[in-house]
Amino acid sequence: MSSPGASRYRGPRGRDLALRLLGFAALVVIAMLFVGPFVWQVIVSLSSLADVDRVANLGVPPSLHPQNYTRVFETINFAGYLYNSVFVAAFVTFLQVVTSAMAAFAFSRLQWPGRDKVFLLYLATMMVPGVVLMVPNFAVIVSLGLFNSYAGLIIPAAFSAYGTFLLRQFMLTIPSSLDEAALIDGASQARVFLDVVMPLTRPGLIVLTIFTFLGNYNSFFWPLILVKDDHLRTLPIGLLSFDSTYGSDTPALMAASLMAMIPPTILFIALQRYLVKGIQLGAVKG
Amino acid sequence: MAIGSPRRRLLVAAAFLLPNLLGFVAFTAGPLFGSLWMSFTDLSLTKHNEYSQTPVQFVAFANYAAILSGAESERFWSYLGNTLYLMIGIPLGIAGSLGLALLITAKLTPTRPASRLKLAAVAAAIGVCATLAVWILTSPEVVSADDATITSAYADLSAYEVARLRGLAATLAMALVSGLAVAGVAFGSVFFRTAFYLPSLLAGVPMFLLWKTLYRPEGGLVNATLRPVVDVAFEMGQIIPQVAWQGTAIGLWLAVGVVVVRGLVAGVQKLMERDAGAAAFIARIFMLGTLAAVALGLGVVCWELPAHAAASISDGRSGFDTPEWLVSATWAKPALVIMGVWLGVGGANMLLYIAGLSNIPPELYEAADIDGAAGWQRFVNVTWPQLAPTTFFIVIMSTIGGLQGGFEQALIMTGGLYDTTVLTYYIYNLAFTDQFQLGMASAVAWVMFAMIFAMTLVNYRLGNGMTNE
């Protein structure tokens, strides 16, 4: 993070050092506030059922019970839920990135009558609360016979005005002289899209991929109303039913929720420099 | 670059656009109109399905009338009230995001890799020593075999065992703090940014289940941490005379009053002198409002503390109770607000502020230095006005998000009990649980949409004034 201004002022050396130490200590304490609940989650997930109520007073459980983790897999179809979540999120992400990239190309690179009007329409719908669309989409999916199916989970989420907008912003930063040169050399628009624009939009594609994947991995409302069968449940819905059926088994519940948090955490830490850019770029909307 | 006839260009564009446009029409634009139409009908899956073929009735504004002043109005207004209540965390969260962004961009750790590594090694050495010290200091000694059998509050654990476990926990905590400090030195701001961002990244069902256990009245981490604080507060409420507390409260309120009035006067002056932009003025009001709210809250706590301590004694209790959080009518909503602040404070808003801070021209700070401004003055006169567009954007986006939010946590953590049902939850109940009243649910959704739309309009108006500055 470069903030040239924020630390330019330097007071007397000793006072400055003390202030910096104080600031750093504050950062560590705050980090503790953010990390603490996760540590507690690990501790509870390793406690026995009998120790759950007193582990907060003792600090650590008297004995460790890693079998809570295996119990998760025995009581609920955790692996199945995880598979569904990853499968649906990955499928949605793939469709959304491909269709958004193509549409963004049409909105940023091609000249055609009515382009800006259609784009304005896209922009206007970004403000619509998702819940407004939830009810009619549900009615449509039910009437198409896709209720309680993978297709019903995937298809309505596979197109996004936001993704189109985000990729268009990225594509607008690519100098148009590049594709003009390719066109003069006789390349088709499809070639320009695949060989010139797409490679240069890579950071944007990565950002949209992570956003969409994480968003769908956490997706709750739509799977909640659309899925009835246990074998189609995604992780959030599976965990919800775990809580309402075996809610008293707190250690297993914490073990399951901890395991559910691991994939997005890894994804985020691995790709965070792209994400941070994307969030800051996405702020242009609104 | 335009190539080919308009017709051909339209065809090429259509080929690229079509997959997305089809989905857009089918699942966004189409349903938008479908939803509007539904909101004017009595559509309900219990009445209109494959078994009962009654035609759907067009009821004009009957649904809207029912929501705003008819049969549903009591629920609607109370759920709207709940939604607005849960939004009081937004200003606190935004202030927190700014605070975190300031700390992160303050370059508190060295940036050169060599010195960073050196300092990290020093920090690691200190951390190991501190952890060992805690371990040695907290390890209980077994003097004789009898000591090991002294019973504790727990039937199956000896006092020695309890002391050993608590010592272990303290050692672990020290190790954790040391680890965070070492990582903070080694990776610098990136580490803290990541740590602060994680909660908002993971906000979802697993996170709400975690917070549900954190909030357990007995055996939850929140109350276990709060217990000593509450005990100290009780002791202080007893020892320090009432006059001192109430004096402090009055002092706080007076200070707030002076600051607010001065800030407002300065803001109005700025606005009158030259067109300084509505955003800067609103940003100022926002900052003052947040400060005032925090100070007022502290003042109320100070004012009430001694009386509560006295009442607690006369009740026959010897201290304050910790809150029951999610299973109490008083604390359920504050619990959700606190969790919301924890979840959101290090999220996208913090990243936006970090970007905003790094975009402030250094010349402004140099000019402030020459004018002799430092610390708070620099912040009020340079940083905060420069961040006004960012703050403005964040306030609007958070408000829009807040109006729509709160469904997941309420469903999972409280089941909507204790006045935690929000508008989205209401729509869910109407459409997908009770009567499958799709028409009524759509009408509520459109009322919500109208509120959001109005807010966005205000955003554009003020936003335009801001960019013309």
mmCIF file of C-alpha atoms in Angstrom, chain A residues 37-43 45-46 69 78 217 239 251-265, chain B residues 202 206-207 209-210:
data_model
loop_
_atom_site.group_PDB
_atom_site.id
_atom_site.type_symbol
_atom_site.label_atom_id
_atom_site.label_comp_id
_atom_site.label_asym_id
_atom_site.label_seq_id
_atom_site.Cartn_x
_atom_site.Cartn_y
_atom_site.Cartn_z
ATOM 1 C CA PRO A 37 -13.341 -16.053 16.743
ATOM 2 C CA PHE A 38 -11.712 -18.390 14.229
ATOM 3 C CA VAL A 39 -9.316 -19.724 16.867
ATOM 4 C CA TRP A 40 -12.309 -20.260 19.139
ATOM 5 C CA GLN A 41 -13.996 -22.119 16.283
ATOM 6 C CA VAL A 42 -11.009 -24.476 16.057
ATOM 7 C CA ILE A 43 -10.996 -24.976 19.830
ATOM 8 C CA SER A 45 -14.475 -28.062 16.983
ATOM 9 C CA LEU A 46 -11.905 -30.138 18.918
ATOM 10 C CA TYR A 69 -14.568 -33.982 12.075
ATOM 11 C CA PHE A 78 -20.817 -33.003 3.755
ATOM 12 C CA TYR A 217 -20.188 -20.431 -3.108
ATOM 13 C CA LEU A 239 -25.225 -26.538 7.021
ATOM 14 C CA PRO A 251 -18.402 -29.318 18.075
ATOM 15 C CA ALA A 252 -19.443 -31.041 14.854
ATOM 16 C CA LEU A 253 -21.231 -27.886 13.721
ATOM 17 C CA MET A 254 -18.067 -25.852 14.247
ATOM 18 C CA ALA A 255 -15.983 -28.500 12.510
ATOM 19 C CA ALA A 256 -18.331 -28.428 9.515
ATOM 20 C CA SER A 257 -18.469 -24.639 9.289
ATOM 21 C CA LEU A 258 -14.684 -24.430 9.628
ATOM 22 C CA MET A 259 -14.225 -26.876 6.772
ATOM 23 C CA ALA A 260 -16.726 -24.886 4.693
ATOM 24 C CA MET A 261 -14.650 -21.730 5.202
ATOM 25 C CA ILE A 262 -11.377 -23.223 4.006
ATOM 26 C CA PRO A 263 -11.836 -23.195 0.185
ATOM 27 C CA PRO A 264 -12.706 -19.466 -0.110
ATOM 28 C CA THR A 265 -9.912 -18.557 2.306
ATOM 29 C CA LEU B 202 -16.481 -15.484 4.673
ATOM 30 C CA PRO B 206 -20.825 -20.959 8.285
ATOM 31 C CA MET B 207 -19.938 -17.551 9.721
ATOM 32 C CA LEU B 209 -23.279 -20.484 12.752
ATOM 33 C CA LEU B 210 -19.946 -19.529 14.311
#
